[in-house]
Each structure stands twice: as structure tokens, then as C-alpha cells.
Amino acid sequence: MKYIAPGITVLLAFSGVAEAAPTLPAACMASRAQHEQTVGNDLSQSGYRAQLGNTAAQIRIDQASLNDAAHRLDTSQLKHANDIAAFGALLALYGKTTPACDTPQAHQAAEDIARRIREGAQPELTWHNVRLMKADRSYTARTAHIRFLPDTGARSAQIRVQLSVSGIAETNGKLAPQSFAADISVPPRALTDNDGSEGQTMTVRQGETATINNLHAVFGASNVDGHGFVQPGADWRTSTSQMHLEITNIGDLLNAVRANSSAGVTTALAMAQFMGHRDGNRLSWDVALGNGTVTVNNVPLPLPLP
């Protein structure tokens, strides 16, 4: 089952009473909150903990505030939305799904959330003091805000995921942005489907489009910004993508990469400077894939594609 790192979520169906949301099986993800408080249709949780099956991947959230701007979700559905978002974060950290999560019940739980969003729900989750960890890596964040909503401007049914995270740190001192924000649109099926393979947290099928409306990351004095789209084909030669990237104060980012990454990554970033369009302290690149050719700022690159 494929998910986007970080998440997925939520609508109310009426026939006199609210429709209960299906839940993730405990063998897939076990979760609990030490305390919950309801005010109207809003829900707050403290001491939230979740673990991905029998793996070491865990998330801990000191305080979570959950609401639906469209007022379509009751508190039990908001709780389920929070579980699904935590599940997405754990999958992104772990890198692949687990057999216990590739079951009809787990699929149904994710599909329910996607359907509710597509029908108009807009769940918003605000997490304070977050720790995301597995055996060899641990991240902390001061705040994370996640919003899901239907993308009414898309040509076909899409779900829009807006994510912003601040106060990020990698506890082993490895390279991580201090803050990160992204706004992406994907087909609802991309959040719930499974094609039988492992090792990814998102799937977009041939002919579908994932749109990066905006992304922004801060590394010290360096800012990384981008937008674009990806449309897979049968293989790389029939796939299409376009991405506009900008980096301000690239020197600060290079210093951080040199201290935390391999020589190959440092060399690649240093060489990329020569292909960028410079405007003061800003470098920009337009990267495209089409007709089996990768171009950077309209210059074809001799890269062998499989």
C-alpha cells in the first residue's frame, strides 16, 4: 500500500447519524493518546504515541489539535484522520509498507479518508513537540501543521495536501532543513493503492499527475524553493516531468552538505552551480524530462535512461 510522506484524511455521510470511520488494524499501527478533550467538533490530544507494527518506527506528539474547517467530521473521524496522518509520517520514515498494513482493512481505512476529503472535508492537524524515530535515525520538530482538502482547481479529482514543519532537527546531527513546507496535489487513489512492490511511500500511475504546487525548505541561510509536476509513463522514456528550482545563498547549503553528506553529493551540488541561472544571490534551474531526455535550463544532458 502506498502513501505520501506524510499523510491522508476525511467527510460526514448522513442518514440520521454519522458514518463510523474504519480503523487501521492494530497489527499495522498501534496508537493511543494519554488524554483527549472535545470542544464542540474540535478535538485535542496529549501524549499521542504510535508505532508501525513490529518495526522500530515510532511517532510521539506532545500535543495535537484537530479540526475540520468544513465542519463535516465528528471527533471520532478527526481522531481517525490523525491516525492516518501519523501512519503516513511513519511510512515516509520507514520507507515502505509492512505486510500487516497491506490488508483489506488497512486499505479501507485509507480509502475512507480519501473519499471524505474528495467529498469536501478539510481536516487540519496541528502537532506540537513531535519526535519521529526508527532504529538508526531520529527527528524532532517544534510544530507541524497538516491540512487536507479537495483540489477544486484540478482538471480531475485530486486531493491537496498542505504541510508545514518548523523547528526541525536530526538528533544525530545529520543534514536536515530547519523548516519545510510543501503543497502538493495527487489523485485520491495514489494515497490508498498498492501495486505489490515495496520501498516507496507514494504511487502515481501511468497517465496520472502529481503536482508540486509549492515547496520551501530552509537550511541555515539558504532557501530552497520549487514547483512542478510529474506524469509517469510506461517507463522513464515515456514519462514527463518539469520542475523549477531556486536556491538562495547556495554557499551556506554547500557548507552544510560538505559536513554531513558524501563527496559525491557535494560535487554534484557544486557542479550544478555552473548550469544555474544566477540573479544576485539566487540560482535557478528548470529541469525537465520528456521524450527520454533530461534537460536543465533547456540544455540536454547525456544521461543514460533505463
Coordinates of C-alpha atoms in Angstrom, one line a residue:
M1 CA 0.0 0.0 0.0
K2 CA 1.4 3.4 -1.0
Y3 CA 1.1 6.6 0.9
I4 CA 2.6 10.1 0.7
A5 CA 5.1 11.0 3.4
P6 CA 3.4 12.4 5.5
G7 CA -0.3 11.5 5.3
I8 CA -4.2 11.4 4.1
T9 CA -7.6 12.3 5.6
V10 CA -11.6 12.8 5.9
L11 CA -16.4 13.7 5.4
L12 CA -19.6 13.1 7.1
A13 CA -22.2 10.9 5.5
F14 CA -25.7 11.4 6.9
S15 CA -28.5 9.0 7.3
G16 CA -29.6 10.4 10.6
V17 CA -26.3 9.5 12.3
A18 CA -22.6 10.0 11.4
E19 CA -20.9 7.2 9.5
A20 CA -18.3 5.5 11.5
A21 CA -14.8 5.5 10.0
P22 CA -12.9 2.2 9.6
T23 CA -9.7 2.0 11.6
L24 CA -6.2 0.7 10.9
P25 CA -5.6 -2.8 12.2
A26 CA -3.6 -2.8 15.4
A27 CA -1.0 -5.1 13.8
C28 CA -0.4 -2.4 11.2
M29 CA -0.2 0.6 13.6
A30 CA -0.9 0.7 17.3
S31 CA -1.7 4.2 18.6
R32 CA -3.0 5.8 21.8
A33 CA -3.3 9.2 23.5
Q34 CA -2.9 9.7 27.2
H35 CA -5.6 12.4 27.3
E36 CA -8.3 13.6 24.9
Q37 CA -10.6 16.7 25.2
T38 CA -13.5 17.6 22.9
V39 CA -14.8 21.2 22.4
G40 CA -17.7 21.2 20.0
N41 CA -16.4 19.2 17.0
D42 CA -12.8 20.0 17.7
L43 CA -10.5 17.5 19.4
S44 CA -7.3 17.9 21.3
Q45 CA -4.9 15.1 22.3
S46 CA -1.9 15.0 24.6
G47 CA 0.7 12.3 24.9
Y48 CA -0.1 10.7 21.5
R49 CA 2.1 7.7 20.6
A50 CA 2.0 5.4 17.5
Q51 CA 4.2 2.6 16.3
L52 CA 4.4 1.0 12.9
G53 CA 3.6 -2.7 13.5
N54 CA 6.5 -4.7 14.8
T55 CA 9.1 -2.2 13.4
A56 CA 11.1 0.3 15.4
A57 CA 9.4 3.3 13.6
Q58 CA 7.6 5.4 16.2
I59 CA 6.0 8.9 16.4
R60 CA 5.4 10.8 19.6
I61 CA 3.4 14.0 19.8
D62 CA 3.1 16.0 23.0
Q63 CA 0.0 18.0 21.9
A64 CA -2.3 17.6 18.9
S65 CA -5.2 19.9 17.9
L66 CA -7.6 18.5 15.3
N67 CA -10.5 20.3 13.5
D68 CA -12.3 20.3 10.2
A69 CA -12.7 23.7 8.5
A70 CA -15.7 22.3 6.5
H71 CA -17.5 21.1 9.7
R72 CA -18.1 17.7 8.1
L73 CA -16.3 15.5 10.5
D74 CA -17.2 14.4 14.0
T75 CA -14.5 13.9 16.7
S76 CA -14.1 10.1 16.1
Q77 CA -13.4 10.8 12.4
L78 CA -10.9 13.5 13.3
K79 CA -9.2 11.0 15.6
H80 CA -9.0 8.6 12.7
A81 CA -7.7 11.4 10.4
N82 CA -4.9 12.0 12.9
D83 CA -4.0 8.3 13.0
I84 CA -3.9 8.2 9.2
A85 CA -1.6 11.3 9.1
A86 CA 0.7 9.7 11.7
F87 CA 0.6 6.5 9.7
G88 CA 1.8 8.5 6.6
A89 CA 4.6 10.0 8.6
L90 CA 5.8 6.6 9.8
L91 CA 5.7 5.1 6.3
A92 CA 7.7 8.0 5.0
L93 CA 10.3 7.4 7.7
Y94 CA 10.3 3.6 7.4
G95 CA 10.5 3.7 3.6
K96 CA 8.0 1.0 2.7
T97 CA 4.7 -0.6 3.9
T98 CA 4.6 -3.7 6.0
P99 CA 2.6 -6.9 5.3
A100 CA 0.3 -6.1 8.2
C101 CA -0.6 -2.8 6.6
D102 CA -1.2 -4.4 3.2
T103 CA -4.7 -5.8 4.1
P104 CA -8.3 -5.0 3.1
Q105 CA -9.0 -3.4 6.4
A106 CA -6.0 -1.1 6.2
H107 CA -6.8 -0.2 2.6
Q108 CA -10.4 0.5 3.5
A109 CA -9.3 2.9 6.3
A110 CA -7.2 4.9 3.9
E111 CA -9.8 4.9 1.2
D112 CA -12.4 6.1 3.6
I113 CA -10.3 9.1 4.4
A114 CA -9.6 9.9 0.8
R115 CA -13.3 9.7 -0.1
R116 CA -14.3 12.0 2.7
I117 CA -11.8 14.6 1.6
R118 CA -12.8 14.3 -2.0
E119 CA -16.4 14.9 -0.9
G120 CA -15.5 18.2 0.9
A121 CA -13.9 17.5 4.3
Q122 CA -10.9 19.7 5.2
P123 CA -9.2 18.2 8.2
E124 CA -6.5 20.2 9.8
L125 CA -4.0 18.8 12.3
T126 CA -1.5 20.8 14.4
W127 CA 1.1 18.9 16.2
H128 CA 3.4 20.4 18.9
N129 CA 6.7 18.8 20.0
V130 CA 7.0 15.9 17.6
R131 CA 9.5 13.1 17.6
L132 CA 9.8 10.7 14.7
M133 CA 12.2 7.9 15.2
K134 CA 13.5 4.5 14.0
A135 CA 16.5 2.4 14.9
D136 CA 19.1 4.4 13.1
R137 CA 17.6 7.9 12.9
S138 CA 15.5 10.3 14.9
Y139 CA 13.9 13.7 14.0
T140 CA 12.3 16.3 16.2
A141 CA 10.1 19.2 15.3
R142 CA 8.7 22.1 17.3
T143 CA 5.4 22.2 15.3
A144 CA 3.8 20.5 12.3
H145 CA 0.7 21.6 10.5
I146 CA -1.1 19.3 8.1
R147 CA -4.2 20.2 6.0
F148 CA -6.1 18.0 3.6
L149 CA -8.7 19.4 1.1
P150 CA -10.2 18.6 -2.2
D151 CA -8.4 20.4 -5.1
T152 CA -11.3 22.1 -6.8
G153 CA -9.0 23.7 -9.4
A154 CA -7.7 20.4 -10.7
R155 CA -9.0 19.0 -14.1
S156 CA -9.7 15.7 -12.5
A157 CA -10.4 14.6 -8.9
Q158 CA -7.4 15.5 -6.8
I159 CA -6.5 15.7 -3.1
R160 CA -4.4 18.6 -1.9
V161 CA -2.0 18.1 1.0
Q162 CA -0.5 21.2 2.6
L163 CA 2.3 20.6 5.1
S164 CA 4.5 22.9 7.1
V165 CA 7.0 21.9 9.7
S166 CA 9.2 24.2 11.8
G167 CA 12.0 23.7 14.4
I168 CA 13.3 20.5 12.7
A169 CA 16.4 18.8 14.0
E170 CA 18.1 15.4 13.3
T171 CA 19.2 14.3 16.6
N172 CA 22.4 12.6 15.3
G173 CA 23.5 15.9 13.7
K174 CA 22.9 14.8 10.2
L175 CA 21.7 17.3 7.5
A176 CA 18.1 18.3 7.8
P177 CA 16.2 21.6 7.0
Q178 CA 15.3 23.8 9.9
S179 CA 11.9 24.2 8.4
F180 CA 10.0 22.7 5.5
A181 CA 6.7 23.4 3.7
A182 CA 5.0 21.7 0.8
D183 CA 1.7 22.0 -1.1
I184 CA 1.0 19.0 -3.4
S185 CA -1.9 17.6 -5.3
V186 CA -2.3 13.9 -6.1
P187 CA -5.0 11.5 -7.3
P188 CA -7.0 10.1 -4.4
R189 CA -6.0 6.6 -5.5
A190 CA -2.4 7.5 -5.1
L191 CA -2.9 7.7 -1.4
T192 CA -4.5 4.3 -1.0
D193 CA -3.4 1.9 -3.7
N194 CA -0.9 -0.9 -3.7
D195 CA 0.9 -2.3 -6.7
G196 CA 2.6 -5.1 -4.9
S197 CA 6.1 -3.6 -4.7
E198 CA 7.8 -2.1 -1.6
G199 CA 10.2 0.7 -0.9
Q200 CA 8.2 3.8 -1.8
T201 CA 5.6 5.9 0.1
M202 CA 3.7 7.3 -2.9
T203 CA 2.5 5.8 -6.2
V204 CA 1.2 7.7 -9.2
R205 CA 0.2 5.5 -12.2
Q206 CA 0.8 6.0 -15.8
G207 CA -1.2 8.9 -17.2
E208 CA -1.9 10.4 -13.7
T209 CA -0.2 13.6 -12.5
A210 CA 1.3 14.6 -9.2
T211 CA 1.6 18.4 -8.9
I212 CA 4.0 20.1 -6.6
N213 CA 2.2 23.4 -6.2
N214 CA 5.0 24.7 -4.0
L215 CA 7.8 23.6 -1.8
H216 CA 10.1 25.6 0.5
A217 CA 13.0 24.4 2.7
V218 CA 15.4 26.4 4.9
F219 CA 18.9 25.2 5.5
G220 CA 20.6 27.9 7.7
A221 CA 20.8 31.0 5.5
S222 CA 19.9 29.0 2.3
N223 CA 16.4 28.7 1.0
V224 CA 15.3 26.0 -1.5
D225 CA 12.1 26.7 -3.4
G226 CA 10.4 24.8 -6.2
H227 CA 7.3 23.8 -8.1
G228 CA 6.4 21.5 -11.0
F229 CA 4.7 18.2 -11.9
V230 CA 5.4 14.5 -12.5
Q231 CA 3.4 12.4 -15.0
P232 CA 4.7 8.8 -15.2
G233 CA 4.6 6.8 -18.4
A234 CA 5.3 3.2 -19.0
D235 CA 9.0 3.8 -18.3
W236 CA 11.4 6.7 -18.0
R237 CA 11.5 7.3 -21.7
T238 CA 7.7 7.9 -21.9
S239 CA 7.5 9.8 -18.6
T240 CA 7.1 13.6 -18.4
S241 CA 8.1 15.9 -15.6
Q242 CA 9.0 19.6 -15.1
M243 CA 10.5 21.2 -12.1
H244 CA 11.6 24.8 -11.4
L245 CA 14.1 25.0 -8.5
E246 CA 15.7 28.0 -6.9
I247 CA 18.4 28.2 -4.2
T248 CA 19.4 31.4 -2.4
N249 CA 22.7 31.7 -0.7
I250 CA 23.8 28.3 -2.0
G251 CA 27.2 28.6 -0.2
D252 CA 25.6 28.1 3.1
L253 CA 23.9 24.9 1.8
L254 CA 27.2 23.7 0.4
N255 CA 28.9 24.1 3.7
A256 CA 26.2 22.0 5.4
V257 CA 26.3 19.3 2.7
R258 CA 30.1 19.1 3.0
A259 CA 29.8 18.5 6.7
N260 CA 27.0 15.9 6.5
S261 CA 26.9 14.2 3.1
S262 CA 29.1 12.2 0.8
A263 CA 31.7 13.7 -1.5
G264 CA 29.6 12.7 -4.5
V265 CA 26.6 14.8 -3.3
T266 CA 28.9 17.7 -2.6
T267 CA 30.5 17.5 -6.0
A268 CA 27.1 17.2 -7.8
L269 CA 25.7 20.3 -6.0
A270 CA 28.9 22.3 -6.7
M271 CA 28.8 21.4 -10.4
A272 CA 25.1 22.3 -10.5
Q273 CA 26.0 25.9 -9.9
F274 CA 27.6 26.1 -13.3
M275 CA 24.3 25.2 -15.0
G276 CA 22.1 27.6 -13.0
H277 CA 20.8 31.0 -13.9
R278 CA 22.2 33.5 -11.5
D279 CA 20.4 36.5 -10.2
G280 CA 22.3 38.1 -7.4
N281 CA 22.5 35.5 -4.6
R282 CA 19.9 33.3 -6.3
L283 CA 20.5 30.4 -8.6
S284 CA 17.6 28.8 -10.6
W285 CA 17.2 25.7 -12.7
D286 CA 14.4 24.4 -15.0
V287 CA 14.7 20.7 -15.0
A288 CA 12.6 18.7 -17.5
L289 CA 12.1 15.1 -18.6
G290 CA 10.4 14.4 -21.9
N291 CA 10.9 12.1 -24.9
G292 CA 13.5 10.2 -23.0
T293 CA 15.7 13.3 -22.5
V294 CA 16.6 15.2 -19.4
T295 CA 17.2 18.9 -19.9
V296 CA 18.5 21.6 -17.4
N297 CA 17.7 25.1 -18.5
N298 CA 17.0 23.8 -22.0
V299 CA 20.4 22.1 -22.2
P300 CA 20.1 18.3 -22.9
L301 CA 22.1 16.1 -20.6
P302 CA 23.8 12.9 -21.8
L303 CA 22.2 10.7 -19.1
P304 CA 21.6 7.0 -19.9
L305 CA 18.0 6.3 -19.0
P306 CA 16.9 2.6 -18.4

